[in-house]
Amino acid sequence: MQKKIRSGGFVFVEFAIALPLLILLLCGLGKVSIEIFRLGRDQLADYVLESEAQYVMEKITQEARAARIIEVDNTLHKIKIIYHAVDDNNELLEFNGGSEDVYYLFSDKDIWETRFFFHLKNKEAVKLYAKRNDDGRYNTPTTGENSFGETQITSLTYALDEEKKILHIELEMESLETRHKIKIATAVFVPGLENNL
């Protein structure tokens, strides 16, 4: 006589052992996925921080290089730069009064532009504003409002050496996502600067 082997009890025992192991495996994969997502988000926020810091420095130094007048006010957190710009003006000239004889004259006009750079606290962060006039309205910041990671300016100072025609700029920015900071400093030679000494 052969005995019948019951396999139903073994399936339940195997399932009872496998289920907690499967749950632990899924929890571990979930935690790893969340950590990878967090690291990716932090890296993207740090990249945005570096990009915005470089953009701010490039924008200010580009206009300072062509400046004729620079007025620094570190107490009000602003700098005024009057710089050389060229306007490509297309003027329509008609000869002989006929509509078929139309010519375009391309001319360059020498123009002096004014640019103000402010950094002010807006809502929860200090942001940079670049404007053509100082009218007291600050609507669209140059930095800070990025969906991949908001930033703020912690320090932006200027020092102008009018005798040597050098503008020193020191910028420190912080990511509001990671709380990492970046600090950049540069000196800009301003050949067209008029001495007020």
PDB file of C-alpha atoms in Angstrom:
ATOM      1  CA  MET A   1       0.000   0.000   0.000  1.00  0.00           C
ATOM      2  CA  GLN A   2       1.193   3.380  -1.001  1.00  0.00           C
ATOM      3  CA  LYS A   3       0.481   6.469   0.992  1.00  0.00           C
ATOM      4  CA  LYS A   4      -0.916   9.533  -0.780  1.00  0.00           C
ATOM      5  CA  ILE A   5       1.162  12.652  -0.402  1.00  0.00           C
ATOM      6  CA  ARG A   6      -0.818  15.753   0.218  1.00  0.00           C
ATOM      7  CA  SER A   7       0.705  18.810  -1.457  1.00  0.00           C
ATOM      8  CA  GLY A   8      -1.923  21.353  -0.335  1.00  0.00           C
ATOM      9  CA  GLY A   9      -0.236  21.990   3.013  1.00  0.00           C
ATOM     10  CA  PHE A  10       3.125  22.644   1.420  1.00  0.00           C
ATOM     11  CA  VAL A  11       1.715  25.303  -0.937  1.00  0.00           C
ATOM     12  CA  PHE A  12       0.251  27.238   1.978  1.00  0.00           C
ATOM     13  CA  VAL A  13       3.533  27.054   3.914  1.00  0.00           C
ATOM     14  CA  GLU A  14       5.529  28.128   0.831  1.00  0.00           C
ATOM     15  CA  PHE A  15       3.122  30.997   0.219  1.00  0.00           C
ATOM     16  CA  ALA A  16       3.310  32.050   3.874  1.00  0.00           C
ATOM     17  CA  ILE A  17       7.122  32.202   3.615  1.00  0.00           C
ATOM     18  CA  ALA A  18       7.263  33.799   0.127  1.00  0.00           C
ATOM     19  CA  LEU A  19       4.716  36.574   0.754  1.00  0.00           C
ATOM     20  CA  PRO A  20       6.717  38.437   3.442  1.00  0.00           C
ATOM     21  CA  LEU A  21       9.872  38.045   1.355  1.00  0.00           C
ATOM     22  CA  LEU A  22       8.052  39.470  -1.668  1.00  0.00           C
ATOM     23  CA  ILE A  23       6.739  42.383   0.421  1.00  0.00           C
ATOM     24  CA  LEU A  24      10.265  43.106   1.712  1.00  0.00           C
ATOM     25  CA  LEU A  25      11.625  42.997  -1.832  1.00  0.00           C
ATOM     26  CA  LEU A  26       8.947  45.426  -3.104  1.00  0.00           C
ATOM     27  CA  CYS A  27       9.529  47.790  -0.144  1.00  0.00           C
ATOM     28  CA  GLY A  28      13.266  47.741  -0.842  1.00  0.00           C
ATOM     29  CA  LEU A  29      12.720  48.480  -4.541  1.00  0.00           C
ATOM     30  CA  GLY A  30      10.328  51.301  -3.631  1.00  0.00           C
ATOM     31  CA  LYS A  31      12.867  52.878  -1.271  1.00  0.00           C
ATOM     32  CA  VAL A  32      15.637  52.588  -3.860  1.00  0.00           C
ATOM     33  CA  SER A  33      13.376  54.164  -6.516  1.00  0.00           C
ATOM     34  CA  ILE A  34      12.472  57.058  -4.204  1.00  0.00           C
ATOM     35  CA  GLU A  35      16.145  57.624  -3.348  1.00  0.00           C
ATOM     36  CA  ILE A  36      17.138  57.604  -7.038  1.00  0.00           C
ATOM     37  CA  PHE A  37      14.357  60.119  -7.778  1.00  0.00           C
ATOM     38  CA  ARG A  38      15.487  62.349  -4.884  1.00  0.00           C
ATOM     39  CA  LEU A  39      19.133  62.239  -6.000  1.00  0.00           C
ATOM     40  CA  GLY A  40      18.122  63.081  -9.566  1.00  0.00           C
ATOM     41  CA  ARG A  41      15.997  65.994  -8.373  1.00  0.00           C
ATOM     42  CA  ASP A  42      18.856  67.298  -6.203  1.00  0.00           C
ATOM     43  CA  GLN A  43      21.336  67.044  -9.072  1.00  0.00           C
ATOM     44  CA  LEU A  44      18.948  68.926 -11.344  1.00  0.00           C
ATOM     45  CA  ALA A  45      18.423  71.618  -8.681  1.00  0.00           C
ATOM     46  CA  ASP A  46      22.203  72.018  -8.293  1.00  0.00           C
ATOM     47  CA  TYR A  47      22.579  72.261 -12.077  1.00  0.00           C
ATOM     48  CA  VAL A  48      19.924  75.007 -12.148  1.00  0.00           C
ATOM     49  CA  LEU A  49      21.809  76.808  -9.353  1.00  0.00           C
ATOM     50  CA  GLU A  50      25.082  76.721 -11.299  1.00  0.00           C
ATOM     51  CA  SER A  51      23.394  77.752 -14.552  1.00  0.00           C
ATOM     52  CA  GLU A  52      21.607  80.725 -12.996  1.00  0.00           C
ATOM     53  CA  ALA A  53      24.765  81.894 -11.207  1.00  0.00           C
ATOM     54  CA  GLN A  54      26.732  81.783 -14.461  1.00  0.00           C
ATOM     55  CA  TYR A  55      23.909  83.552 -16.322  1.00  0.00           C
ATOM     56  CA  VAL A  56      23.789  86.383 -13.768  1.00  0.00           C
ATOM     57  CA  MET A  57      27.548  86.922 -13.947  1.00  0.00           C
ATOM     58  CA  GLU A  58      27.580  86.811 -17.758  1.00  0.00           C
ATOM     59  CA  LYS A  59      24.692  89.268 -17.998  1.00  0.00           C
ATOM     60  CA  ILE A  60      26.250  91.810 -15.638  1.00  0.00           C
ATOM     61  CA  THR A  61      29.799  91.492 -17.011  1.00  0.00           C
ATOM     62  CA  GLN A  62      28.635  91.714 -20.624  1.00  0.00           C
ATOM     63  CA  GLU A  63      26.922  95.044 -20.040  1.00  0.00           C
ATOM     64  CA  ALA A  64      29.670  96.315 -17.720  1.00  0.00           C
ATOM     65  CA  ARG A  65      32.347  95.763 -20.384  1.00  0.00           C
ATOM     66  CA  ALA A  66      30.575  98.208 -22.687  1.00  0.00           C
ATOM     67  CA  ALA A  67      29.726 100.680 -19.887  1.00  0.00           C
ATOM     68  CA  ARG A  68      30.399 104.366 -19.964  1.00  0.00           C
ATOM     69  CA  ILE A  69      28.926 105.062 -16.512  1.00  0.00           C
ATOM     70  CA  ILE A  70      28.527 102.669 -13.571  1.00  0.00           C
ATOM     71  CA  GLU A  71      26.815 103.665 -10.335  1.00  0.00           C
ATOM     72  CA  VAL A  72      27.061 101.188  -7.453  1.00  0.00           C
ATOM     73  CA  ASP A  73      24.758 101.231  -4.419  1.00  0.00           C
ATOM     74  CA  ASN A  74      25.363  98.159  -2.246  1.00  0.00           C
ATOM     75  CA  THR A  75      23.074  99.443   0.532  1.00  0.00           C
ATOM     76  CA  LEU A  76      20.070  99.449  -1.831  1.00  0.00           C
ATOM     77  CA  HIS A  77      21.336  96.288  -3.556  1.00  0.00           C
ATOM     78  CA  LYS A  78      21.494  97.790  -7.025  1.00  0.00           C
ATOM     79  CA  ILE A  79      23.849  98.797  -9.793  1.00  0.00           C
ATOM     80  CA  LYS A  80      23.128 101.174 -12.659  1.00  0.00           C
ATOM     81  CA  ILE A  81      25.016 100.617 -15.902  1.00  0.00           C
ATOM     82  CA  ILE A  82      24.866 102.976 -18.871  1.00  0.00           C
ATOM     83  CA  TYR A  83      26.392 101.109 -21.775  1.00  0.00           C
ATOM     84  CA  HIS A  84      26.965 101.384 -25.505  1.00  0.00           C
ATOM     85  CA  ALA A  85      24.460  99.663 -27.780  1.00  0.00           C
ATOM     86  CA  VAL A  86      23.933  99.777 -31.532  1.00  0.00           C
ATOM     87  CA  ASP A  87      20.467  99.984 -33.042  1.00  0.00           C
ATOM     88  CA  ASP A  88      20.017  98.520 -36.491  1.00  0.00           C
ATOM     89  CA  ASN A  89      17.455 100.888 -37.972  1.00  0.00           C
ATOM     90  CA  ASN A  90      15.872 100.035 -41.291  1.00  0.00           C
ATOM     91  CA  GLU A  91      14.518 103.124 -43.011  1.00  0.00           C
ATOM     92  CA  LEU A  92      12.333 102.914 -46.093  1.00  0.00           C
ATOM     93  CA  LEU A  93      13.261 105.300 -48.868  1.00  0.00           C
ATOM     94  CA  GLU A  94      11.181 105.817 -51.992  1.00  0.00           C
ATOM     95  CA  PHE A  95      12.653 107.360 -55.097  1.00  0.00           C
ATOM     96  CA  ASN A  96      10.720 109.054 -57.905  1.00  0.00           C
ATOM     97  CA  GLY A  97       7.521 108.731 -55.902  1.00  0.00           C
ATOM     98  CA  GLY A  98       6.755 105.346 -57.453  1.00  0.00           C
ATOM     99  CA  SER A  99       5.850 102.238 -55.551  1.00  0.00           C
ATOM    100  CA  GLU A 100       8.028 100.018 -57.731  1.00  0.00           C
ATOM    101  CA  ASP A 101      11.215 101.945 -56.909  1.00  0.00           C
ATOM    102  CA  VAL A 102      11.600 101.030 -53.202  1.00  0.00           C
ATOM    103  CA  TYR A 103      15.003 100.772 -51.551  1.00  0.00           C
ATOM    104  CA  TYR A 104      16.019 100.038 -47.988  1.00  0.00           C
ATOM    105  CA  LEU A 105      18.734 101.977 -46.245  1.00  0.00           C
ATOM    106  CA  PHE A 106      20.454 100.095 -43.403  1.00  0.00           C
ATOM    107  CA  SER A 107      22.045 102.342 -40.845  1.00  0.00           C
ATOM    108  CA  ASP A 108      23.525 101.840 -37.411  1.00  0.00           C
ATOM    109  CA  LYS A 109      22.637 104.375 -34.742  1.00  0.00           C
ATOM    110  CA  ASP A 110      24.849 104.934 -31.741  1.00  0.00           C
ATOM    111  CA  ILE A 111      22.664 104.447 -28.654  1.00  0.00           C
ATOM    112  CA  TRP A 112      23.381 104.483 -24.928  1.00  0.00           C
ATOM    113  CA  GLU A 113      21.208 102.070 -22.961  1.00  0.00           C
ATOM    114  CA  THR A 114      20.589 102.111 -19.213  1.00  0.00           C
ATOM    115  CA  ARG A 115      20.235  98.917 -17.192  1.00  0.00           C
ATOM    116  CA  PHE A 116      19.491  98.521 -13.491  1.00  0.00           C
ATOM    117  CA  PHE A 117      20.216  95.283 -11.632  1.00  0.00           C
ATOM    118  CA  PHE A 118      18.358  94.860  -8.317  1.00  0.00           C
ATOM    119  CA  HIS A 119      18.173  91.955  -5.926  1.00  0.00           C
ATOM    120  CA  LEU A 120      15.136  92.074  -3.693  1.00  0.00           C
ATOM    121  CA  LYS A 121      13.149  89.712  -1.506  1.00  0.00           C
ATOM    122  CA  ASN A 122      10.075  88.535  -3.363  1.00  0.00           C
ATOM    123  CA  LYS A 123       7.765  86.162  -1.471  1.00  0.00           C
ATOM    124  CA  GLU A 124      10.124  83.637   0.127  1.00  0.00           C
ATOM    125  CA  ALA A 125      13.374  84.259  -1.797  1.00  0.00           C
ATOM    126  CA  VAL A 126      15.751  87.039  -2.851  1.00  0.00           C
ATOM    127  CA  LYS A 127      15.678  87.331  -6.642  1.00  0.00           C
ATOM    128  CA  LEU A 128      17.542  89.374  -9.255  1.00  0.00           C
ATOM    129  CA  TYR A 129      15.725  91.819 -11.501  1.00  0.00           C
ATOM    130  CA  ALA A 130      17.201  93.446 -14.611  1.00  0.00           C
ATOM    131  CA  LYS A 131      15.279  96.523 -15.728  1.00  0.00           C
ATOM    132  CA  ARG A 132      15.693  99.494 -18.049  1.00  0.00           C
ATOM    133  CA  ASN A 133      14.327 101.956 -15.496  1.00  0.00           C
ATOM    134  CA  ASP A 134      13.947 102.264 -11.747  1.00  0.00           C
ATOM    135  CA  ASP A 135      10.163 102.561 -11.541  1.00  0.00           C
ATOM    136  CA  GLY A 136       9.660 100.505  -8.372  1.00  0.00           C
ATOM    137  CA  ARG A 137       7.751  97.681 -10.091  1.00  0.00           C
ATOM    138  CA  TYR A 138       9.342  94.249  -9.966  1.00  0.00           C
ATOM    139  CA  ASN A 139       7.322  91.704 -11.934  1.00  0.00           C
ATOM    140  CA  THR A 140       9.617  89.320 -13.780  1.00  0.00           C
ATOM    141  CA  PRO A 141      12.759  88.185 -11.993  1.00  0.00           C
ATOM    142  CA  THR A 142      15.845  87.101 -13.897  1.00  0.00           C
ATOM    143  CA  THR A 143      16.603  84.355 -11.366  1.00  0.00           C
ATOM    144  CA  GLY A 144      14.772  82.238  -8.853  1.00  0.00           C
ATOM    145  CA  GLU A 145      11.644  81.014 -10.594  1.00  0.00           C
ATOM    146  CA  ASN A 146      12.625  77.716 -12.167  1.00  0.00           C
ATOM    147  CA  SER A 147      10.370  74.673 -11.938  1.00  0.00           C
ATOM    148  CA  PHE A 148      13.379  72.348 -11.592  1.00  0.00           C
ATOM    149  CA  GLY A 149      14.640  74.041  -8.446  1.00  0.00           C
ATOM    150  CA  GLU A 150      14.146  77.518  -7.089  1.00  0.00           C
ATOM    151  CA  THR A 151      17.185  79.590  -6.195  1.00  0.00           C
ATOM    152  CA  GLN A 152      17.848  82.745  -4.246  1.00  0.00           C
ATOM    153  CA  ILE A 153      20.632  85.298  -4.070  1.00  0.00           C
ATOM    154  CA  THR A 154      22.253  85.353  -0.662  1.00  0.00           C
ATOM    155  CA  SER A 155      24.811  88.031  -1.554  1.00  0.00           C
ATOM    156  CA  LEU A 156      25.599  90.205  -4.591  1.00  0.00           C
ATOM    157  CA  THR A 157      28.136  92.984  -4.035  1.00  0.00           C
ATOM    158  CA  TYR A 158      29.983  95.347  -6.326  1.00  0.00           C
ATOM    159  CA  ALA A 159      33.165  97.351  -5.875  1.00  0.00           C
ATOM    160  CA  LEU A 160      34.161  99.879  -8.522  1.00  0.00           C
ATOM    161  CA  ASP A 161      37.770 101.038  -8.857  1.00  0.00           C
ATOM    162  CA  GLU A 162      37.279 104.066 -11.107  1.00  0.00           C
ATOM    163  CA  GLU A 163      40.987 104.844 -11.334  1.00  0.00           C
ATOM    164  CA  LYS A 164      41.850 101.393 -12.708  1.00  0.00           C
ATOM    165  CA  LYS A 165      38.483 101.054 -14.498  1.00  0.00           C
ATOM    166  CA  ILE A 166      37.753  97.706 -12.848  1.00  0.00           C
ATOM    167  CA  LEU A 167      34.421  96.494 -11.500  1.00  0.00           C
ATOM    168  CA  HIS A 168      34.632  93.695  -8.913  1.00  0.00           C
ATOM    169  CA  ILE A 169      31.526  91.506  -8.634  1.00  0.00           C
ATOM    170  CA  GLU A 170      30.921  88.866  -5.964  1.00  0.00           C
ATOM    171  CA  LEU A 171      27.849  86.648  -6.148  1.00  0.00           C
ATOM    172  CA  GLU A 172      26.586  83.963  -3.781  1.00  0.00           C
ATOM    173  CA  MET A 173      23.452  81.980  -4.590  1.00  0.00           C
ATOM    174  CA  GLU A 174      21.622  79.178  -2.811  1.00  0.00           C
ATOM    175  CA  SER A 175      19.322  76.408  -4.005  1.00  0.00           C
ATOM    176  CA  LEU A 176      16.061  76.337  -2.048  1.00  0.00           C
ATOM    177  CA  GLU A 177      15.737  72.613  -2.798  1.00  0.00           C
ATOM    178  CA  THR A 178      19.123  71.324  -1.617  1.00  0.00           C
ATOM    179  CA  ARG A 179      20.369  74.329   0.406  1.00  0.00           C
ATOM    180  CA  HIS A 180      23.687  74.061  -1.465  1.00  0.00           C
ATOM    181  CA  LYS A 181      25.461  77.344  -2.195  1.00  0.00           C
ATOM    182  CA  ILE A 182      27.693  78.565  -4.996  1.00  0.00           C
ATOM    183  CA  LYS A 183      29.990  81.583  -4.864  1.00  0.00           C
ATOM    184  CA  ILE A 184      31.459  83.300  -7.932  1.00  0.00           C
ATOM    185  CA  ALA A 185      33.679  86.362  -8.025  1.00  0.00           C
ATOM    186  CA  THR A 186      35.107  88.208 -11.003  1.00  0.00           C
ATOM    187  CA  ALA A 187      36.728  91.457 -12.010  1.00  0.00           C
ATOM    188  CA  VAL A 188      35.662  93.238 -15.186  1.00  0.00           C
ATOM    189  CA  PHE A 189      37.846  95.735 -17.031  1.00  0.00           C
ATOM    190  CA  VAL A 190      35.653  98.600 -18.262  1.00  0.00           C
ATOM    191  CA  PRO A 191      37.677 100.408 -20.949  1.00  0.00           C
ATOM    192  CA  GLY A 192      35.063 103.067 -21.747  1.00  0.00           C
ATOM    193  CA  LEU A 193      34.372 104.043 -18.137  1.00  0.00           C
ATOM    194  CA  GLU A 194      34.355 107.793 -17.558  1.00  0.00           C
ATOM    195  CA  ASN A 195      36.234 108.772 -14.398  1.00  0.00           C
ATOM    196  CA  ASN A 196      34.222 110.819 -11.940  1.00  0.00           C
ATOM    197  CA  LEU A 197      37.263 111.535  -9.771  1.00  0.00           C
TER     198      LEU A 197
END
